[in-house]
XYZ file of C-alpha atoms in Angstrom:
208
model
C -104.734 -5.384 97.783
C -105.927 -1.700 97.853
C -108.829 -2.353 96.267
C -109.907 -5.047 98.548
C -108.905 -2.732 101.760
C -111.487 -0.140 100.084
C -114.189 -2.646 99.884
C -113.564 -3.667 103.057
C -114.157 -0.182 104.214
C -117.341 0.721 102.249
C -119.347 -2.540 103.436
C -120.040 -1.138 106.975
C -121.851 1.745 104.894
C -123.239 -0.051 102.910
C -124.970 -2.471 105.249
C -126.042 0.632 107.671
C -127.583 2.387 104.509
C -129.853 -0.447 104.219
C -130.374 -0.633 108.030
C -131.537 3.031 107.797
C -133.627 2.034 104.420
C -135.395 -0.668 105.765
C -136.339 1.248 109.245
C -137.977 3.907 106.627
C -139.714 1.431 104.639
C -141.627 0.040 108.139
C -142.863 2.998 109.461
C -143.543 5.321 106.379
C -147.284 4.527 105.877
C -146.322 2.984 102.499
C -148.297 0.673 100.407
C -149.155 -2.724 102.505
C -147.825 -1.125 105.759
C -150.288 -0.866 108.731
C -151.619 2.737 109.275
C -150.014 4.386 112.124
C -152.655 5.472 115.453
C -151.917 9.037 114.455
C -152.859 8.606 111.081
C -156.337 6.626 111.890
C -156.605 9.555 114.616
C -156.219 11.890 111.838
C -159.092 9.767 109.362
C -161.624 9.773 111.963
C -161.273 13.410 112.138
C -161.838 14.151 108.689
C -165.399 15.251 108.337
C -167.701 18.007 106.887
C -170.540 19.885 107.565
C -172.610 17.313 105.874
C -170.943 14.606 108.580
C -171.460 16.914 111.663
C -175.163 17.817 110.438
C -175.717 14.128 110.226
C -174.497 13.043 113.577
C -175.974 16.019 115.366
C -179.652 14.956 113.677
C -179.659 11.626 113.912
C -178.753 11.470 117.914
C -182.367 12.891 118.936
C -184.161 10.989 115.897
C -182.647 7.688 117.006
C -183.314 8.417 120.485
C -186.983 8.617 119.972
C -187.160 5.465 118.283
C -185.509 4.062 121.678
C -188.106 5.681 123.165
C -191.266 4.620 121.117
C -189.590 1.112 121.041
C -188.948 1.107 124.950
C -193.329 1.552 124.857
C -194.053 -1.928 123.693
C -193.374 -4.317 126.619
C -195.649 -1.815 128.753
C -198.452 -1.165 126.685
C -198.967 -4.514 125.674
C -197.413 -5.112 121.964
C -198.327 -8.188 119.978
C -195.561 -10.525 119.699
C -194.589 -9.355 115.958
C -194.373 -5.665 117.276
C -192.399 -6.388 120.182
C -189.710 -8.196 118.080
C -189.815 -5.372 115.837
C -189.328 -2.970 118.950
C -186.579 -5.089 120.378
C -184.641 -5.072 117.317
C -184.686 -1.437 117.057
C -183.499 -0.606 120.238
C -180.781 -2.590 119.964
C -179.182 -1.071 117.042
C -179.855 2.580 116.992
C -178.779 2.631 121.287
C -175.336 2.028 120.018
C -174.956 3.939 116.946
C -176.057 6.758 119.387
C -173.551 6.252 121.536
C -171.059 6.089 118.453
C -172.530 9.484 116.779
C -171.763 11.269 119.958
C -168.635 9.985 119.839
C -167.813 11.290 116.550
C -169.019 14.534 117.680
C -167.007 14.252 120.464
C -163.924 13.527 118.061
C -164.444 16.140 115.903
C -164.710 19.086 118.645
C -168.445 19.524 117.904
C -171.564 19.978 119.841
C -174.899 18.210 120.189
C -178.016 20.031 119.107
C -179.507 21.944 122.014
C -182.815 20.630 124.420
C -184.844 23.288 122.728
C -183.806 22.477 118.768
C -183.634 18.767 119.751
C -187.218 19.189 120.289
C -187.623 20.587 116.935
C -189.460 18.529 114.113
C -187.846 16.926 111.804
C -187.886 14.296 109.371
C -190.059 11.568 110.693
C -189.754 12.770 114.279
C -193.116 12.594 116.198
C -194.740 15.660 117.356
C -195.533 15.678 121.327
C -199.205 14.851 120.475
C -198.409 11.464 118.509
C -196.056 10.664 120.887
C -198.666 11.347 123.751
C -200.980 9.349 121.376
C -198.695 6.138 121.301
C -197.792 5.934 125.433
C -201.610 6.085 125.741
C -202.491 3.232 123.485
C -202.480 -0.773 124.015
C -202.733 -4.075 122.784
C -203.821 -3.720 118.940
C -204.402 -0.147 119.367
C -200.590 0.393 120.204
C -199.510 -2.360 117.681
C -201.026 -0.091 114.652
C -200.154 3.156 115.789
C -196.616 1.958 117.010
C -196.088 0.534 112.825
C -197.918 3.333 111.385
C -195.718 5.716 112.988
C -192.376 4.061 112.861
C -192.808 3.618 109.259
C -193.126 7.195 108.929
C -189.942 7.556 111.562
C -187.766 4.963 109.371
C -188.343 7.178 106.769
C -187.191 10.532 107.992
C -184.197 8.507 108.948
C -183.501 6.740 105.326
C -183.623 10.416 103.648
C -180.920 11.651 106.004
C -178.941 9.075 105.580
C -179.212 9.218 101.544
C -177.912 12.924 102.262
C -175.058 11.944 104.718
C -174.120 9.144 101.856
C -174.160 11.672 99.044
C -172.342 14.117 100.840
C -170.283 13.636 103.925
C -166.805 12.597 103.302
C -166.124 11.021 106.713
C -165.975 7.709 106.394
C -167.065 6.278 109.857
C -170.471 7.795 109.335
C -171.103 7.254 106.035
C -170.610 3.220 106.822
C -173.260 4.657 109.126
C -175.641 5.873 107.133
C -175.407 2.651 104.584
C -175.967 0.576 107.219
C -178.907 2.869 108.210
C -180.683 2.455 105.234
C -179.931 -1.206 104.370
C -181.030 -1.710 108.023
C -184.212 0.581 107.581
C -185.575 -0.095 104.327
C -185.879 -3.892 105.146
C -187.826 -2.848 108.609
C -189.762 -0.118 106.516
C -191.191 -3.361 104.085
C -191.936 -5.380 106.989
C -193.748 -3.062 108.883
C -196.192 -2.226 105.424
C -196.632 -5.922 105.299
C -197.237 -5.991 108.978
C -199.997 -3.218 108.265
C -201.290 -4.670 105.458
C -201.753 -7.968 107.678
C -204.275 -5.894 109.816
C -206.892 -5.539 107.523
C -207.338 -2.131 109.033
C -207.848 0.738 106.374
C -204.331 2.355 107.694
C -203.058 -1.447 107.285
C -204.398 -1.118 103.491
C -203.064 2.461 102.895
C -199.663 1.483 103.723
C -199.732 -1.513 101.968
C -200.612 0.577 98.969
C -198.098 3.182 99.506
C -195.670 0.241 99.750
Protein backbone atom coordinates (compact mmCIF):
# COMPACT_ATOMS: atom_id res chain seq x y z
CA UNK A 1 0.00 0.00 0.00
CA UNK A 2 2.93 2.45 0.63
CA UNK A 3 4.50 1.70 -2.26
CA UNK A 4 1.59 2.29 -4.44
CA UNK A 5 0.82 5.78 -2.47
CA UNK A 6 4.58 6.67 -3.59
CA UNK A 7 3.93 5.91 -7.14
CA UNK A 8 1.01 7.63 -7.04
CA UNK A 9 2.91 10.64 -5.96
CA UNK A 10 5.90 10.54 -8.38
CA UNK A 11 3.60 10.23 -11.66
CA UNK A 12 2.60 13.97 -11.61
CA UNK A 13 6.55 14.48 -11.91
CA UNK A 14 7.04 12.34 -13.98
CA UNK A 15 4.51 13.32 -16.61
CA UNK A 16 5.52 17.24 -16.13
CA UNK A 17 9.27 16.20 -16.71
CA UNK A 18 8.29 15.06 -20.03
CA UNK A 19 5.95 18.08 -20.56
CA UNK A 20 9.05 20.27 -19.91
CA UNK A 21 11.22 17.70 -22.24
CA UNK A 22 9.13 17.75 -25.05
CA UNK A 23 8.61 21.80 -24.99
CA UNK A 24 12.68 21.72 -25.24
CA UNK A 25 12.83 19.30 -27.93
CA UNK A 26 10.34 21.81 -30.25
CA UNK A 27 12.00 24.84 -29.99
CA UNK A 28 15.79 23.93 -29.54
CA UNK A 29 16.88 24.19 -33.23
CA UNK A 30 17.59 20.42 -33.10
CA UNK A 31 18.00 18.08 -35.92
CA UNK A 32 14.63 18.08 -38.23
CA UNK A 33 13.23 21.11 -36.30
CA UNK A 34 12.41 24.29 -38.36
CA UNK A 35 15.04 27.10 -37.89
CA UNK A 36 13.83 29.77 -35.69
CA UNK A 37 13.43 33.73 -37.53
CA UNK A 38 16.26 34.72 -35.24
CA UNK A 39 18.42 32.13 -36.29
CA UNK A 40 17.77 32.67 -40.29
CA UNK A 41 18.18 36.50 -39.17
CA UNK A 42 21.41 35.52 -37.77
CA UNK A 43 22.51 33.25 -41.30
CA UNK A 44 21.78 36.02 -43.54
CA UNK A 45 24.07 38.07 -41.56
CA UNK A 46 26.95 35.96 -41.74
CA UNK A 47 29.19 37.34 -44.40
CA UNK A 48 32.83 38.41 -45.19
CA UNK A 49 34.71 40.81 -46.84
CA UNK A 50 34.72 38.66 -49.87
CA UNK A 51 30.56 38.78 -49.62
CA UNK A 52 30.41 42.61 -49.01
CA UNK A 53 33.11 43.24 -51.89
CA UNK A 54 30.89 41.18 -54.07
CA UNK A 55 27.60 42.84 -53.47
CA UNK A 56 29.06 46.31 -53.41
CA UNK A 57 30.69 45.48 -57.18
CA UNK A 58 28.24 43.81 -58.71
CA UNK A 59 25.30 46.57 -57.96
CA UNK A 60 26.92 49.21 -60.51
CA UNK A 61 28.15 46.31 -62.99
CA UNK A 62 24.63 44.90 -63.16
CA UNK A 63 23.18 48.21 -63.40
CA UNK A 64 24.95 48.98 -66.57
CA UNK A 65 23.88 45.97 -68.18
CA UNK A 66 20.20 47.35 -67.34
CA UNK A 67 21.30 50.16 -68.90
CA UNK A 68 22.98 48.90 -72.20
CA UNK A 69 20.00 46.40 -72.32
CA UNK A 70 17.31 49.25 -71.74
CA UNK A 71 19.23 50.70 -75.43
CA UNK A 72 17.81 48.07 -77.67
CA UNK A 73 14.08 48.82 -78.15
CA UNK A 74 15.28 52.54 -79.02
CA UNK A 75 18.02 52.11 -81.22
CA UNK A 76 16.52 49.61 -83.22
CA UNK A 77 17.88 45.93 -82.13
CA UNK A 78 17.32 42.94 -84.36
CA UNK A 79 14.89 40.62 -82.97
CA UNK A 80 17.71 38.08 -81.59
CA UNK A 81 19.36 41.09 -79.70
CA UNK A 82 16.33 42.38 -78.26
CA UNK A 83 15.45 38.95 -76.71
CA UNK A 84 18.85 38.81 -75.52
CA UNK A 85 18.39 42.43 -73.97
CA UNK A 86 15.05 41.56 -72.50
CA UNK A 87 16.29 38.62 -70.78
CA UNK A 88 18.99 40.45 -69.15
CA UNK A 89 17.15 43.05 -67.70
CA UNK A 90 14.98 40.94 -66.20
CA UNK A 91 17.30 39.05 -64.09
CA UNK A 92 20.10 41.23 -63.02
CA UNK A 93 17.06 44.29 -62.02
CA UNK A 94 16.22 41.97 -59.24
CA UNK A 95 19.34 40.53 -58.04
CA UNK A 96 20.15 44.32 -57.72
CA UNK A 97 17.56 44.98 -55.71
CA UNK A 98 18.50 41.76 -53.59
CA UNK A 99 22.43 42.78 -53.34
CA UNK A 100 21.39 46.02 -51.83
CA UNK A 101 19.47 44.30 -49.64
CA UNK A 102 22.15 42.23 -48.32
CA UNK A 103 24.11 45.26 -47.90
CA UNK A 104 21.46 46.69 -46.23
CA UNK A 105 21.37 43.52 -43.84
CA UNK A 106 24.72 43.44 -43.11
CA UNK A 107 25.14 47.29 -41.98
CA UNK A 108 27.23 48.05 -45.10
CA UNK A 109 27.43 50.72 -47.66
CA UNK A 110 27.17 50.97 -51.43
CA UNK A 111 30.22 52.05 -53.37
CA UNK A 112 30.25 55.81 -53.81
CA UNK A 113 29.00 57.92 -57.34
CA UNK A 114 32.63 58.67 -57.93
CA UNK A 115 34.18 54.83 -57.40
CA UNK A 116 30.93 53.48 -58.94
CA UNK A 117 32.16 55.18 -61.93
CA UNK A 118 35.38 53.46 -61.66
CA UNK A 119 36.37 50.66 -64.25
CA UNK A 120 36.14 47.50 -63.56
CA UNK A 121 35.86 44.15 -64.81
CA UNK A 122 33.91 44.30 -67.99
CA UNK A 123 32.38 47.67 -67.15
CA UNK A 124 32.25 50.04 -70.21
CA UNK A 125 34.22 53.12 -70.24
CA UNK A 126 32.02 56.45 -70.92
CA UNK A 127 33.28 56.40 -74.57
CA UNK A 128 31.89 52.75 -75.42
CA UNK A 129 29.01 53.47 -73.69
CA UNK A 130 28.61 56.84 -75.68
CA UNK A 131 29.54 54.56 -78.67
CA UNK A 132 26.55 52.05 -78.11
CA UNK A 133 23.49 54.89 -77.38
CA UNK A 134 24.76 56.32 -80.70
CA UNK A 135 24.51 53.23 -82.81
CA UNK A 136 21.40 51.42 -84.63
CA UNK A 137 19.97 48.69 -86.37
CA UNK A 138 23.01 46.22 -87.20
CA UNK A 139 25.43 48.71 -86.07
CA UNK A 140 23.93 48.55 -82.43
CA UNK A 141 23.22 44.74 -82.75
CA UNK A 142 27.23 44.08 -83.07
CA UNK A 143 28.46 46.52 -80.80
CA UNK A 144 25.61 45.78 -78.20
CA UNK A 145 27.06 41.57 -78.40
CA UNK A 146 30.55 42.54 -78.75
CA UNK A 147 30.42 44.47 -75.69
CA UNK A 148 28.16 42.48 -73.48
CA UNK A 149 30.27 39.56 -74.09
CA UNK A 150 33.07 41.38 -72.73
CA UNK A 151 30.54 42.71 -69.72
CA UNK A 152 29.34 38.93 -68.99
CA UNK A 153 32.72 38.30 -68.50
CA UNK A 154 33.86 40.78 -65.93
CA UNK A 155 30.80 39.53 -64.19
CA UNK A 156 31.60 35.53 -64.40
CA UNK A 157 35.25 36.30 -62.83
CA UNK A 158 33.66 38.03 -59.85
CA UNK A 159 31.44 35.69 -59.28
CA UNK A 160 34.17 32.71 -59.47
CA UNK A 161 35.83 34.95 -56.61
CA UNK A 162 32.60 35.49 -54.51
CA UNK A 163 32.12 31.43 -54.98
CA UNK A 164 35.65 30.66 -53.87
CA UNK A 165 35.57 32.89 -51.12
CA UNK A 166 32.57 34.43 -49.50
CA UNK A 167 31.01 32.35 -46.89
CA UNK A 168 27.54 33.93 -46.99
CA UNK A 169 25.39 31.80 -48.38
CA UNK A 170 22.61 34.02 -49.99
CA UNK A 171 25.20 35.44 -52.32
CA UNK A 172 27.12 32.76 -53.14
CA UNK A 173 23.65 30.98 -54.55
CA UNK A 174 24.14 34.35 -56.24
CA UNK A 175 27.08 34.16 -57.81
CA UNK A 176 26.36 30.32 -59.09
CA UNK A 177 23.47 31.38 -60.52
CA UNK A 178 25.48 34.28 -62.08
CA UNK A 179 27.69 32.25 -63.86
CA UNK A 180 25.43 29.32 -64.88
CA UNK A 181 23.18 32.21 -66.07
CA UNK A 182 26.17 34.06 -67.85
CA UNK A 183 28.23 31.55 -69.38
CA UNK A 184 25.19 30.16 -71.39
CA UNK A 185 24.43 34.01 -72.63
CA UNK A 186 28.32 34.46 -73.10
CA UNK A 187 28.11 31.18 -75.87
CA UNK A 188 25.15 32.53 -77.45
CA UNK A 189 26.21 35.82 -77.99
CA UNK A 190 29.83 34.31 -79.79
CA UNK A 191 27.50 32.28 -81.88
CA UNK A 192 25.36 35.28 -82.43
CA UNK A 193 28.71 37.07 -83.61
CA UNK A 194 29.92 34.46 -85.44
CA UNK A 195 26.40 34.48 -87.35
CA UNK A 196 27.39 38.04 -88.64
CA UNK A 197 30.01 37.21 -90.81
CA UNK A 198 31.58 40.41 -89.63
CA UNK A 199 35.42 40.08 -88.78
CA UNK A 200 34.46 40.99 -84.91
CA UNK A 201 31.63 38.18 -85.53
CA UNK A 202 34.72 35.80 -86.58
CA UNK A 203 37.10 36.94 -83.76
CA UNK A 204 34.70 36.05 -81.18
CA UNK A 205 33.74 33.04 -82.62
CA UNK A 206 37.39 32.12 -82.46
CA UNK A 207 37.97 33.26 -79.03
CA UNK A 208 34.91 31.11 -78.22
Amino acid sequence: MTTRKHVLLLLPTALAGTVILAACGGTGGGDGAAPTTEQTATAAADFNDTDAEFARMMIPHHEQAVEMSDLAEKNQAGTQVQDLADKISAAQGPEVRKLKGMLTTWGEKPLSDDAAAEVMDGMLTPDQMADLRKATGTEFDQLYLELMVEHHEGAVEMAQKEIHDGVNADAMQMAEDIVDAQESEISSMKGMLGDSGTDGGRKAAADG
